[in-house]
mmCIF file of C-alpha atoms (C1' of nucleotides) in Angstrom:
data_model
loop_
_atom_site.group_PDB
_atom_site.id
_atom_site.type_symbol
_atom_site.label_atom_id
_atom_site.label_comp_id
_atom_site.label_asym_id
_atom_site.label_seq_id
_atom_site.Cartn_x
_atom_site.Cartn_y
_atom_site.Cartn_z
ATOM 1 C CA UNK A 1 -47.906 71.285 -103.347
ATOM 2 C CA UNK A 2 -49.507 74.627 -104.666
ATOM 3 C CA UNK A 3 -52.641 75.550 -102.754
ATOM 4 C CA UNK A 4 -51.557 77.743 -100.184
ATOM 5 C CA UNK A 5 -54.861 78.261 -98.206
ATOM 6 C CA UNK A 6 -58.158 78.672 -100.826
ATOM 7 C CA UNK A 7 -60.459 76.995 -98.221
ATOM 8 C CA UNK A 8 -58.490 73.195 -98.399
ATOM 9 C CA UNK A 9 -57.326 71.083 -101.408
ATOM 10 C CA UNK A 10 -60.506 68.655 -101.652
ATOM 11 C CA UNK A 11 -57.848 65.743 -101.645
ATOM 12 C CA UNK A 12 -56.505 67.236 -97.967
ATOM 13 C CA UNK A 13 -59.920 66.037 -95.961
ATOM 14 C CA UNK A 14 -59.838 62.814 -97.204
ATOM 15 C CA UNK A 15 -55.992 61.956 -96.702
ATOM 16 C CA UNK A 16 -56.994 63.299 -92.600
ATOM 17 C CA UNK A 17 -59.459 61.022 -92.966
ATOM 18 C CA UNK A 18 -57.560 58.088 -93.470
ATOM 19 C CA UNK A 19 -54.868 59.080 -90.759
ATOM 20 C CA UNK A 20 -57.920 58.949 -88.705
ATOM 21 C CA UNK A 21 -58.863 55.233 -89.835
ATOM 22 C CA UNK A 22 -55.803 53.974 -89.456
ATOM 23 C CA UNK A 23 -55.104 55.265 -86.219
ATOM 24 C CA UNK A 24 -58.018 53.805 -85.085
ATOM 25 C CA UNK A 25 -57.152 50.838 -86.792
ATOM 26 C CA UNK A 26 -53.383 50.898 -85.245
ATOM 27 C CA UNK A 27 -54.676 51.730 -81.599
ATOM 28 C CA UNK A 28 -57.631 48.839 -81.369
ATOM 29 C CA UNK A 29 -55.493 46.023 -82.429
ATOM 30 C CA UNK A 30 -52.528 46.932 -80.080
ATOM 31 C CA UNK A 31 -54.846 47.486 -77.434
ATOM 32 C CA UNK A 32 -56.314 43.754 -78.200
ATOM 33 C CA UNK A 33 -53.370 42.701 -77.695
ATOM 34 C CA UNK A 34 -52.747 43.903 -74.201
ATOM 35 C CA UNK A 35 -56.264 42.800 -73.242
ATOM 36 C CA UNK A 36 -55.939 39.405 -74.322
ATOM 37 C CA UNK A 37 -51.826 39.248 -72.611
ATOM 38 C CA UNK A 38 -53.788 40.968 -69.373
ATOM 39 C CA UNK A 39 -56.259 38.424 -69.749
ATOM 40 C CA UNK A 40 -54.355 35.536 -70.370
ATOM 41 C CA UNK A 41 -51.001 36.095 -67.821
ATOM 42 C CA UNK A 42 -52.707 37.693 -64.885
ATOM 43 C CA UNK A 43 -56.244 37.197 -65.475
ATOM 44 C CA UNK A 44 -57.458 41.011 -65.311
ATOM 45 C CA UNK A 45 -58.771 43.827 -67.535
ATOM 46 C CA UNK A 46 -57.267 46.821 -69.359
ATOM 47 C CA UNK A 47 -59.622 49.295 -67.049
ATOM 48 C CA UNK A 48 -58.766 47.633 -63.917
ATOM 49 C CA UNK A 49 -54.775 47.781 -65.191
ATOM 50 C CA UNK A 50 -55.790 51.685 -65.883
ATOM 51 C CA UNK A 51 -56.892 51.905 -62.247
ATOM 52 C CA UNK A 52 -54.226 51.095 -60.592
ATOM 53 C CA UNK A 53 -51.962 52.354 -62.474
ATOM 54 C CA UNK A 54 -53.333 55.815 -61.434
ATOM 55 C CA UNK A 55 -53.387 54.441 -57.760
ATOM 56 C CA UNK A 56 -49.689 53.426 -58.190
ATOM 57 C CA UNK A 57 -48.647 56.824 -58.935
ATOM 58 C CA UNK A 58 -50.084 58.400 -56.181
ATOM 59 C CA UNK A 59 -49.221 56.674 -52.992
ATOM 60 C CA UNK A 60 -51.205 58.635 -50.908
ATOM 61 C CA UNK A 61 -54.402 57.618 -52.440
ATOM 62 C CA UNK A 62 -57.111 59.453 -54.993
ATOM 63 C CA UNK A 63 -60.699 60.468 -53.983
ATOM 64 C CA UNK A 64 -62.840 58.589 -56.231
ATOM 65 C CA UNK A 65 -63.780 61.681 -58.256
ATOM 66 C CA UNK A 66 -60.144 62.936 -58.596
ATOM 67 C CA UNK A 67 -59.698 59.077 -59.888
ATOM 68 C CA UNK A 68 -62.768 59.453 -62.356
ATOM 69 C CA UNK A 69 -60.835 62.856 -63.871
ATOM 70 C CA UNK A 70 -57.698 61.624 -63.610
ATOM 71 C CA UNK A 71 -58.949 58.296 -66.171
ATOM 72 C CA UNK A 72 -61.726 60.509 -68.010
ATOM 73 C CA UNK A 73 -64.143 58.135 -67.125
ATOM 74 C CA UNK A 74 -67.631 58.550 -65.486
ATOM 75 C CA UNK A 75 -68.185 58.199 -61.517
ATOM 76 C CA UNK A 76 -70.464 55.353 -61.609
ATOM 77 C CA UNK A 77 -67.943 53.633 -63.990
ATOM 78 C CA UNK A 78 -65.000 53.959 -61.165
ATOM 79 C CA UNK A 79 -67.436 53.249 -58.705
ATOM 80 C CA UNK A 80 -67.385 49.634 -59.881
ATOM 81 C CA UNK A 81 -64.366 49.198 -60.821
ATOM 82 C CA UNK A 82 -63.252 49.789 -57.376
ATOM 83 C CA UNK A 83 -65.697 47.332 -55.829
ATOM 84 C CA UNK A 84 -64.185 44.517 -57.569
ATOM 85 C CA UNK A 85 -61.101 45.817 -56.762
ATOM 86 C CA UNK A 86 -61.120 45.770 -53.141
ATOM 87 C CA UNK A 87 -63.506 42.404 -53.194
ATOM 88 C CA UNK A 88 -60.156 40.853 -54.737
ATOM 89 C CA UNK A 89 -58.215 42.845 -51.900
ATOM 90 C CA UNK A 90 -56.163 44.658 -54.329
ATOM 91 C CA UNK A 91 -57.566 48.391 -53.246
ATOM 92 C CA UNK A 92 -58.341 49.418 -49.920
ATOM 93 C CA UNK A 93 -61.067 52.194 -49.273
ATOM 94 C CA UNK A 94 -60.319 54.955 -46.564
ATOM 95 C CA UNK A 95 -63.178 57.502 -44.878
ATOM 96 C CA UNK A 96 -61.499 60.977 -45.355
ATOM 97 C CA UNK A 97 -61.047 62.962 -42.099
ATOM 98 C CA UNK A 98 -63.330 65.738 -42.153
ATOM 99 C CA UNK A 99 -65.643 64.838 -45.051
ATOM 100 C CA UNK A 100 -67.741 61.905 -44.593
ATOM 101 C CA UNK A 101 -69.314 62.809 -48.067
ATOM 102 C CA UNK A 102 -65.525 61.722 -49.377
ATOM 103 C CA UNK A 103 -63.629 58.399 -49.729
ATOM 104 C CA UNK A 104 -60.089 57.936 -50.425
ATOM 105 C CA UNK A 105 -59.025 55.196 -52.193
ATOM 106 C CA UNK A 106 -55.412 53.111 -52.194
ATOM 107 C CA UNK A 107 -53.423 50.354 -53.386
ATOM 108 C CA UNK A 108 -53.016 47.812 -50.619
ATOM 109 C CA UNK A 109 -49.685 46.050 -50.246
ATOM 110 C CA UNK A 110 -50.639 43.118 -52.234
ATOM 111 C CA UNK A 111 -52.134 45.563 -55.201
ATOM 112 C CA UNK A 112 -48.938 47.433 -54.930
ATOM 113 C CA UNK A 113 -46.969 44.117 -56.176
ATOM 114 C CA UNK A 114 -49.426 42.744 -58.281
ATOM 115 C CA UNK A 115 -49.181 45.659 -60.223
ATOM 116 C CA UNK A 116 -45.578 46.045 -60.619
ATOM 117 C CA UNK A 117 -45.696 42.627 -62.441
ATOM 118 C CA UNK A 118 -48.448 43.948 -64.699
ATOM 119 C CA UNK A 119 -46.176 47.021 -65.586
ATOM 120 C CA UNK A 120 -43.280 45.281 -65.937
ATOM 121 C CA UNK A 121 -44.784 43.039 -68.164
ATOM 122 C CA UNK A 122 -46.695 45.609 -70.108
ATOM 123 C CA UNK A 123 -43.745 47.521 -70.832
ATOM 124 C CA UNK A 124 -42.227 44.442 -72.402
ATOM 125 C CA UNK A 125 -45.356 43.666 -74.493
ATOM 126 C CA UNK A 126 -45.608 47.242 -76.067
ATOM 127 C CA UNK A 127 -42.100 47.519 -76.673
ATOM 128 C CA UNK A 128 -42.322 44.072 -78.108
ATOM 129 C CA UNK A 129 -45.249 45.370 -80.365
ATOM 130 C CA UNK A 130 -43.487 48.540 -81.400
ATOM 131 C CA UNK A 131 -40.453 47.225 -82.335
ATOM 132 C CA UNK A 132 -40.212 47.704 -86.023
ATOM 133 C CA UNK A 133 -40.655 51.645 -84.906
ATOM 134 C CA UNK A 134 -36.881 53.227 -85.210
ATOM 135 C CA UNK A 135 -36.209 56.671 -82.926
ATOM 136 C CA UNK A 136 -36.665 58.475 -85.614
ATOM 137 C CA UNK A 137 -40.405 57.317 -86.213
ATOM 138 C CA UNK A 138 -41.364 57.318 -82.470
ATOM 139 C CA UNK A 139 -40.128 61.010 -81.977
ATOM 140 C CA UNK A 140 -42.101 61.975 -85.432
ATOM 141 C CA UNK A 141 -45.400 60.252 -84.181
ATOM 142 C CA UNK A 142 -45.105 61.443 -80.579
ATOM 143 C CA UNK A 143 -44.984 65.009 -81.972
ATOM 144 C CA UNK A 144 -47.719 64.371 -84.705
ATOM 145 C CA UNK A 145 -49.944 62.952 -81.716
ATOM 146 C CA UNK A 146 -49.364 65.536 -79.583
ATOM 147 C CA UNK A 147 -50.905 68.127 -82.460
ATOM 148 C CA UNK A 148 -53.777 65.546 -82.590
ATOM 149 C CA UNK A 149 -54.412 66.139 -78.785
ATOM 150 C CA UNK A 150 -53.914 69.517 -78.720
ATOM 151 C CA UNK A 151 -56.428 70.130 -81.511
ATOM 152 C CA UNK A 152 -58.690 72.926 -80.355
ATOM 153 C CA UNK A 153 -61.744 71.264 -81.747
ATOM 154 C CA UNK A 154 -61.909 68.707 -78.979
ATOM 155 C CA UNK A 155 -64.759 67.952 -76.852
ATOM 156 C CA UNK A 156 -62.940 66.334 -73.892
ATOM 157 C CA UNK A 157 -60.826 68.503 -71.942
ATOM 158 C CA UNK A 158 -57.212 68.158 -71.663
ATOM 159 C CA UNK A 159 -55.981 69.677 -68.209
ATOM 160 C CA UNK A 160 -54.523 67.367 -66.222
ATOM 161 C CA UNK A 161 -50.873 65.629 -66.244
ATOM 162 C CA UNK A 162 -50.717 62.591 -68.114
ATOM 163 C CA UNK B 1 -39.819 33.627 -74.650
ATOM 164 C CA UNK B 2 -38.008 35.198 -76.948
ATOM 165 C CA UNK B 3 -34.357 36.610 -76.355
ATOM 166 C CA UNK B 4 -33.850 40.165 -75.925
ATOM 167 C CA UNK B 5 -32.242 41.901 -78.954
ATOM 168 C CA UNK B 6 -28.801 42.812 -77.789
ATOM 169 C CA UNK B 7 -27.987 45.393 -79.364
ATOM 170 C CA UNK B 8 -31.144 47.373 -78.110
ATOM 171 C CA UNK B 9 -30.712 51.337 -76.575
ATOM 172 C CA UNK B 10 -31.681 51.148 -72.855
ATOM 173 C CA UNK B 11 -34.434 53.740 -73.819
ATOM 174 C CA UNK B 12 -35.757 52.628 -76.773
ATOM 175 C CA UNK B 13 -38.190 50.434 -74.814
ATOM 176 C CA UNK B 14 -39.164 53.465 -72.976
ATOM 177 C CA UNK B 15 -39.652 55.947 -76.059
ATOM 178 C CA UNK B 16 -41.955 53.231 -77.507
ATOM 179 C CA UNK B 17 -44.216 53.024 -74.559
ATOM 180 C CA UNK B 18 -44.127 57.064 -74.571
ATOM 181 C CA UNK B 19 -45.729 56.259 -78.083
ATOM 182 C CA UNK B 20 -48.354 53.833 -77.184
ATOM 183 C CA UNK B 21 -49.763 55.787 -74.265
ATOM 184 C CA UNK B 22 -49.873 59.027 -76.531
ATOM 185 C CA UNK B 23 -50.812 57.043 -79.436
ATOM 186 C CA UNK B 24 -53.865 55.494 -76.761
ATOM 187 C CA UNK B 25 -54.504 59.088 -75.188
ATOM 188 C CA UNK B 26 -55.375 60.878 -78.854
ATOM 189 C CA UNK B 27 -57.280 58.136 -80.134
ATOM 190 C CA UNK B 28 -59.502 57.737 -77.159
ATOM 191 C CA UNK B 29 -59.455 61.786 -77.300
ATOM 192 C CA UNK B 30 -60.925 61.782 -80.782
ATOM 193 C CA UNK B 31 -63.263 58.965 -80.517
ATOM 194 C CA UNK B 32 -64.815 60.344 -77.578
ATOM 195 C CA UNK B 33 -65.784 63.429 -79.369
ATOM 196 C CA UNK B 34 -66.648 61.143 -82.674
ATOM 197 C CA UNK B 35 -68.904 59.073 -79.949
ATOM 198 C CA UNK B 36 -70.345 62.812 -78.750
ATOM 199 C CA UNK B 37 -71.087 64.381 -82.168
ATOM 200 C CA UNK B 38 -72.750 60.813 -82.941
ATOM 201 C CA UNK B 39 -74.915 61.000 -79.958
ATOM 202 C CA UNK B 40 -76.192 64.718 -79.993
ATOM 203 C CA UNK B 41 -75.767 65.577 -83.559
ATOM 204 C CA UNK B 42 -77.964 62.089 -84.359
ATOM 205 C CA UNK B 43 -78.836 60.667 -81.437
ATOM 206 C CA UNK B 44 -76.402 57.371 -82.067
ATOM 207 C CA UNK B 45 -73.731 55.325 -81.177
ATOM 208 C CA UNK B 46 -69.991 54.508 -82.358
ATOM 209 C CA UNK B 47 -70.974 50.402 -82.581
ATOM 210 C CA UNK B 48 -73.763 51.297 -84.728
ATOM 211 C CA UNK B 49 -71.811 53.670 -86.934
ATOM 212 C CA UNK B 50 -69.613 50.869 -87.581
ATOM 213 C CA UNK B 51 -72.003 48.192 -88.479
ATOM 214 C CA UNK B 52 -74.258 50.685 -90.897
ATOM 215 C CA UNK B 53 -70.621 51.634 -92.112
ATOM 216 C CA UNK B 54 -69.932 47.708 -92.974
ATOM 217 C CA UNK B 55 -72.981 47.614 -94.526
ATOM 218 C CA UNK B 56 -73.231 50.263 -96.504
ATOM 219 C CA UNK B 57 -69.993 49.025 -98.183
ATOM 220 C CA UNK B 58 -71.864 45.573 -98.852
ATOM 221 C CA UNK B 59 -74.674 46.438 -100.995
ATOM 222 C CA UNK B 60 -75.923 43.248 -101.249
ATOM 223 C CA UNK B 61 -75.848 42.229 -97.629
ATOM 224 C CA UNK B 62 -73.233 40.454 -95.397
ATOM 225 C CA UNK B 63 -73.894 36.974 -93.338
ATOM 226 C CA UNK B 64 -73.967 37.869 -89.480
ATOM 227 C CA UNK B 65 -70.576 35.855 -89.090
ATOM 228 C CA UNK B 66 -68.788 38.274 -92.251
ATOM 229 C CA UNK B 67 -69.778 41.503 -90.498
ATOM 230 C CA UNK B 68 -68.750 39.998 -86.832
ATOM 231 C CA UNK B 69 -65.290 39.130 -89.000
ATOM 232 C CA UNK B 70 -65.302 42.733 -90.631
ATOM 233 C CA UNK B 71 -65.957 44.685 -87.963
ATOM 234 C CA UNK B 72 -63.590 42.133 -85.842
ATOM 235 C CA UNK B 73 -66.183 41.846 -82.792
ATOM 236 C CA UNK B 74 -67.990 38.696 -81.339
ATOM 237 C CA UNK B 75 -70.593 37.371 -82.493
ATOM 238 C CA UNK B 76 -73.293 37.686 -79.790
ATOM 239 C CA UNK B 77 -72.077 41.530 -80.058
ATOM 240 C CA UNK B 78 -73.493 41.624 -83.382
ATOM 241 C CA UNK B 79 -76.551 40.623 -82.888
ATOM 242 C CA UNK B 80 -77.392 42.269 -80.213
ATOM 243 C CA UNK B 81 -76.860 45.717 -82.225
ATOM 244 C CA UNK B 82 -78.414 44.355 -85.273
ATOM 245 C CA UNK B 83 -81.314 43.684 -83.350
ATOM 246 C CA UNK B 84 -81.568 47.270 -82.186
ATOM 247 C CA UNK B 85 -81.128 48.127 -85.605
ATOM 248 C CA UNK B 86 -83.781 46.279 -86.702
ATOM 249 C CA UNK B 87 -86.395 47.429 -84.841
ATOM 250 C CA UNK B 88 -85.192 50.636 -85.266
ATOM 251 C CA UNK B 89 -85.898 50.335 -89.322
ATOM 252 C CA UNK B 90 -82.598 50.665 -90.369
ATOM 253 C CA UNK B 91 -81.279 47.023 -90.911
ATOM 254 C CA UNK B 92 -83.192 44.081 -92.649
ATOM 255 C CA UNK B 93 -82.590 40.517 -92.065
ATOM 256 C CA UNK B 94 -83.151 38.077 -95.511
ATOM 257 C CA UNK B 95 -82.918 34.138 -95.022
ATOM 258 C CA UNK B 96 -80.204 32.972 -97.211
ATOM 259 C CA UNK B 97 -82.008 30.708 -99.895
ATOM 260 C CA UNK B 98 -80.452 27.382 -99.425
ATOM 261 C CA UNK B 99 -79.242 27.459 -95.814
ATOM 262 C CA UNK B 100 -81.537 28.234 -93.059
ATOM 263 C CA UNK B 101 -78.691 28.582 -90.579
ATOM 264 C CA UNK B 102 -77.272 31.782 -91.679
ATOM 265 C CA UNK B 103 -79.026 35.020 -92.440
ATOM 266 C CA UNK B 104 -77.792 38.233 -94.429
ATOM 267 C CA UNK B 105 -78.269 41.159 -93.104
ATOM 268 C CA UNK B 106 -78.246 44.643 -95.406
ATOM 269 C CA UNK B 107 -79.544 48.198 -95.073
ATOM 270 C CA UNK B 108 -83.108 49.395 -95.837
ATOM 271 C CA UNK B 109 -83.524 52.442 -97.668
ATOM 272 C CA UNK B 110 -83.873 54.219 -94.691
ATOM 273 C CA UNK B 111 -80.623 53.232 -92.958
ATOM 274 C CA UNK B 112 -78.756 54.094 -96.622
ATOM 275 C CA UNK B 113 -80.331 57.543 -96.181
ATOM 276 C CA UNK B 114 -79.670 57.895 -92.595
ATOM 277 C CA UNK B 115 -75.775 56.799 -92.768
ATOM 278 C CA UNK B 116 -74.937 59.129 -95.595
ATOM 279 C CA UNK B 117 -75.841 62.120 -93.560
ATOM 280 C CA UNK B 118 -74.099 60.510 -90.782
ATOM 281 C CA UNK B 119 -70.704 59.534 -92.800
ATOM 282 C CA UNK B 120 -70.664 63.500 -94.820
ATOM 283 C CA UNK B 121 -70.891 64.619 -91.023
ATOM 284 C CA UNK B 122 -68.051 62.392 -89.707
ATOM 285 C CA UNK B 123 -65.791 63.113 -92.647
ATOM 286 C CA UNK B 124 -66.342 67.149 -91.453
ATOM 287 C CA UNK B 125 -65.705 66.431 -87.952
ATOM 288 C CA UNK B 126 -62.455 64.263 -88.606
ATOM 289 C CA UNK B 127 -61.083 66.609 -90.869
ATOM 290 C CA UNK B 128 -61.507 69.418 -88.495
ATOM 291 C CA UNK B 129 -59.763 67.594 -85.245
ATOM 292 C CA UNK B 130 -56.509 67.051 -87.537
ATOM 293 C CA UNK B 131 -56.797 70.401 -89.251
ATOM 294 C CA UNK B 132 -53.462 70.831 -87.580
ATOM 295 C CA UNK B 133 -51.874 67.865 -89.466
ATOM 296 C CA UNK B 134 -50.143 69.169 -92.292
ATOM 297 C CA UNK B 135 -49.901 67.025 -95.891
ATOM 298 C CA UNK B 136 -46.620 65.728 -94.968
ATOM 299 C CA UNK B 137 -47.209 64.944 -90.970
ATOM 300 C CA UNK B 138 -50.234 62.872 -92.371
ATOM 301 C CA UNK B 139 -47.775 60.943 -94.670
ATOM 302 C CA UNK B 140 -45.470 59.913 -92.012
ATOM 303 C CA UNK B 141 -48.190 58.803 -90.002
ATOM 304 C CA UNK B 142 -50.042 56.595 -92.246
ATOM 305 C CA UNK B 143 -46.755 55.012 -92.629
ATOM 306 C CA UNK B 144 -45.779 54.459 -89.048
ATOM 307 C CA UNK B 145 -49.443 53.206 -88.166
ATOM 308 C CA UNK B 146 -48.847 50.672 -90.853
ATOM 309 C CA UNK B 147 -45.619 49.435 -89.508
ATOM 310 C CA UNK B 148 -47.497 49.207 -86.090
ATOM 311 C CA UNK B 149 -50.177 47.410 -87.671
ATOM 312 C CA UNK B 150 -48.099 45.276 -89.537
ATOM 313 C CA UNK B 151 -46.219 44.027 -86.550
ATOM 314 C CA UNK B 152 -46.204 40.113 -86.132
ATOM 315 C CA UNK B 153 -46.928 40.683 -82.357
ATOM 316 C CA UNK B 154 -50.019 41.557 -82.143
ATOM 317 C CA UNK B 155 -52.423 38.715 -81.534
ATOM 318 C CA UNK B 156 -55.397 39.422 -83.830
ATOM 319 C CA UNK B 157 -55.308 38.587 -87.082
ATOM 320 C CA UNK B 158 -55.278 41.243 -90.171
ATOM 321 C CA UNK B 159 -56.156 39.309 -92.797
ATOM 322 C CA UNK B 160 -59.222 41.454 -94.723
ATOM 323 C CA UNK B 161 -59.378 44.816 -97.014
ATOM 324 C CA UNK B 162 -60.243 47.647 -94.779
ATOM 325 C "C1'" DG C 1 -81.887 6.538 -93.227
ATOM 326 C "C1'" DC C 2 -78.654 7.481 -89.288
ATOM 327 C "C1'" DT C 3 -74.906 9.365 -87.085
ATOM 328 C "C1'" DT C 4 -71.357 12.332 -86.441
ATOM 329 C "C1'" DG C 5 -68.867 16.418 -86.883
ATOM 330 C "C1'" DA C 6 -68.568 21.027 -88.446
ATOM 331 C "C1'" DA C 7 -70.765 25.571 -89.393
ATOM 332 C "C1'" DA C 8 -73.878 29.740 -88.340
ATOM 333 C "C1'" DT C 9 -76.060 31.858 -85.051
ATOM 334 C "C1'" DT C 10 -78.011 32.914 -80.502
ATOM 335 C "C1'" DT C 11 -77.986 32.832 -75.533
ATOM 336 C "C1'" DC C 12 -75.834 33.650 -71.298
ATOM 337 C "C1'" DA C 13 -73.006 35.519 -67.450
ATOM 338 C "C1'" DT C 14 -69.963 38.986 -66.492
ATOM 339 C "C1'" DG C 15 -67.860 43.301 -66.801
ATOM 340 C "C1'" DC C 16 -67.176 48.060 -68.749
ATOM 341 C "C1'" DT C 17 -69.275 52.578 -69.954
ATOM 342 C "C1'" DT C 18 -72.265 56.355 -70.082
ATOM 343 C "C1'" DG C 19 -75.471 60.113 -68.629
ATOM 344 C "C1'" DA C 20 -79.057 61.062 -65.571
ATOM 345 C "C1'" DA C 21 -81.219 60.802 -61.216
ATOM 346 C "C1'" DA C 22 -80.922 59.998 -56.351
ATOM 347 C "C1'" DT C 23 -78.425 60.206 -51.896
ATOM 348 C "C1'" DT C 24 -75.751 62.081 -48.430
ATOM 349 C "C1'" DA C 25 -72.846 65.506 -46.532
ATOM 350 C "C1'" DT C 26 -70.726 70.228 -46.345
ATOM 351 C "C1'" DC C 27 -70.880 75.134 -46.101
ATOM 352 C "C1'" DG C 28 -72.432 79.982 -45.887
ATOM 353 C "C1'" DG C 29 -75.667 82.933 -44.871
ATOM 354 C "C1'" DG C 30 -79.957 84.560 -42.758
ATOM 355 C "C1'" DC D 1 -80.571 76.766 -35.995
ATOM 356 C "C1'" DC D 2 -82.332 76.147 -40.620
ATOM 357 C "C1'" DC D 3 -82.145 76.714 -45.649
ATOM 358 C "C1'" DG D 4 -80.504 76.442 -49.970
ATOM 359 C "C1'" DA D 5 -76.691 75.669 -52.933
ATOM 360 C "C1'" DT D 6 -72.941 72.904 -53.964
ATOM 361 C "C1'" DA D 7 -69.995 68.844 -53.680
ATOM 362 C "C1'" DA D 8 -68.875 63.710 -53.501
ATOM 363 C "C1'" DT D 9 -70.549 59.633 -54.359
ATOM 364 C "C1'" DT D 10 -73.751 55.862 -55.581
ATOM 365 C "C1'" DT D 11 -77.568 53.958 -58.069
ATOM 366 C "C1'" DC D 12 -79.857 52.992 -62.208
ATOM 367 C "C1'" DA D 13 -81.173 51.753 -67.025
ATOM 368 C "C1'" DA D 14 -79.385 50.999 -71.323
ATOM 369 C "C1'" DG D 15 -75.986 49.621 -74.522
ATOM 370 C "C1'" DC D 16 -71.470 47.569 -75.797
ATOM 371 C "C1'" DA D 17 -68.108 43.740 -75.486
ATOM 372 C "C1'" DT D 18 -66.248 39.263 -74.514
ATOM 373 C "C1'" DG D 19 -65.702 34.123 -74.328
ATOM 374 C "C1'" DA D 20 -68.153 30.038 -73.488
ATOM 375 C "C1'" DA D 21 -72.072 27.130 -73.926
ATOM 376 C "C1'" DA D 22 -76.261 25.892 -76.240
ATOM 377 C "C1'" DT D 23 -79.089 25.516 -80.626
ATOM 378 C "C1'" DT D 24 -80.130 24.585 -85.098
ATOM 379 C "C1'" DT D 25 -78.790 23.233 -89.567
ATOM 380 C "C1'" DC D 26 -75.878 21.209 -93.041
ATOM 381 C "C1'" DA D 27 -72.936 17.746 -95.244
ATOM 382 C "C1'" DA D 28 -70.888 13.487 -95.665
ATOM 383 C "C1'" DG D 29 -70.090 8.544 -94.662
ATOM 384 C "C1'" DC D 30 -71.583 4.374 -93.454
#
DNA sequence: GCTTGAAATTTCATGCTTGAAATTATCGGG
DNA sequence: CCCGATAATTTCAAGCATGAAATTTCAAGC
């Protein structure tokens, strides 16, 4: 508790370091966990849950590249998603008035309450998950993780509201 | 089915799924630039990181079913990566003496070479995206990511060293 | 010796993911 | 009008990931 700023303590790298494994560590097996429950209780995926989730939020529909951003994934990736997705008549594709180049795309009504059983269910299982986590600890790491995202020395961009 | 707690807060449930999705938005936010540096920096990938990372632990070689266990991926994942690996000259496969059905699998000199420059690299660019973590922050979150990983929850199992 | 069951691995079908290239449509000049 | 630049999306090849089925081998028991 001594070394103000002389380039870093040596031991300072490696302690980030193992934040770093174990939040990868921390992150995959809860994530596992939501697969498998999305898996097993209503047969879907995490990136279709991720989908339309988005699409839930905004009612009046997403463009398929403001989608993309709004996930950080790649066109082509949303692009299939979204095929599956209105193949299983959950998401309903909509020509944009004015732009043929541009497609809007919607929860139907049945994708509107299949997913509020999804969310309802995957607040339960993360809360489930977290539960040994007192107030104290969640408002410690939300901070913490919110210095992680912030960090300057990230490729991905961080604009939007999420 | 389990009974609710009773004696929960009405927003607990909802400060712990604040945590998750941050706790999901700054991993995926530093893996994607891990996953970046890997792929312009040395012209890999994340899944083969891992594996040389498994095996560079092992001296002496794991089975194809250990590292599959270690790693905590299928099986026909593995191989397919240890096959590009192979070819690629940085993986060798050695019949087990005694048991033709398994094989061990262990680095050649060129893959120990190659994933020490990659690991001295990743150590830099970890360090760097939690420069902002101070001593103490990383304290409290090791400890919190524990907890989470501790919890008895989650589905997979955490049985190994890692 | 056979048979039967378990173990180690591969194969397979399906889906997610990326970055790059191709396609189609819009828009602003000339 | 046409032309070029830009925008929105799809297509494509490659790799990663899964769970299930198929393959090969081993290890006992009878």
């Amino acid at each position: 508790m001594s070394m103000p700023q002389p380039g870093e303590a040596p031991d300072t790298a490696r302690q980030r370091l193992r934040v770093w494994l174990r939040l990868l560590k921390a992150t995959r097996l809860v994530e596992a966990t939501v697969r498998e429950n999305l898996r097993v209780e209503f047969d879907t995926t995490l990136p279709r849950f991720d989908v339309l989730a988005a699409l839930y939020r905004f009612e009046d529909g997403l463009k398929m590249s403001e989608l993309s951003a709004a996930l950080r994934v790649s066109n082509g990736n949303v692009t299939g998603i979204i095929e599956r997705l209105v193949t299983d008549g959950l998401v309903l594709r909509v020509p944009v008035a004015g732009d043929k180049r541009a497609t809007l795309v919607r929860l139907t009504k049945k994708g509107n309450e299949e997913f509020s059983k999804m969310a309802a269910a995957h607040a339960t299982w993360v809360s489930a998950i977290l539960e040994e986590l007192p107030p104290e600890a969640c408002e410690q790491m939300i901070g913490h993780l919110d210095t992680i995202g912030n960090s300057p020395k990230l490729t991905a961009k961080v604009n939007g509201d999420d």
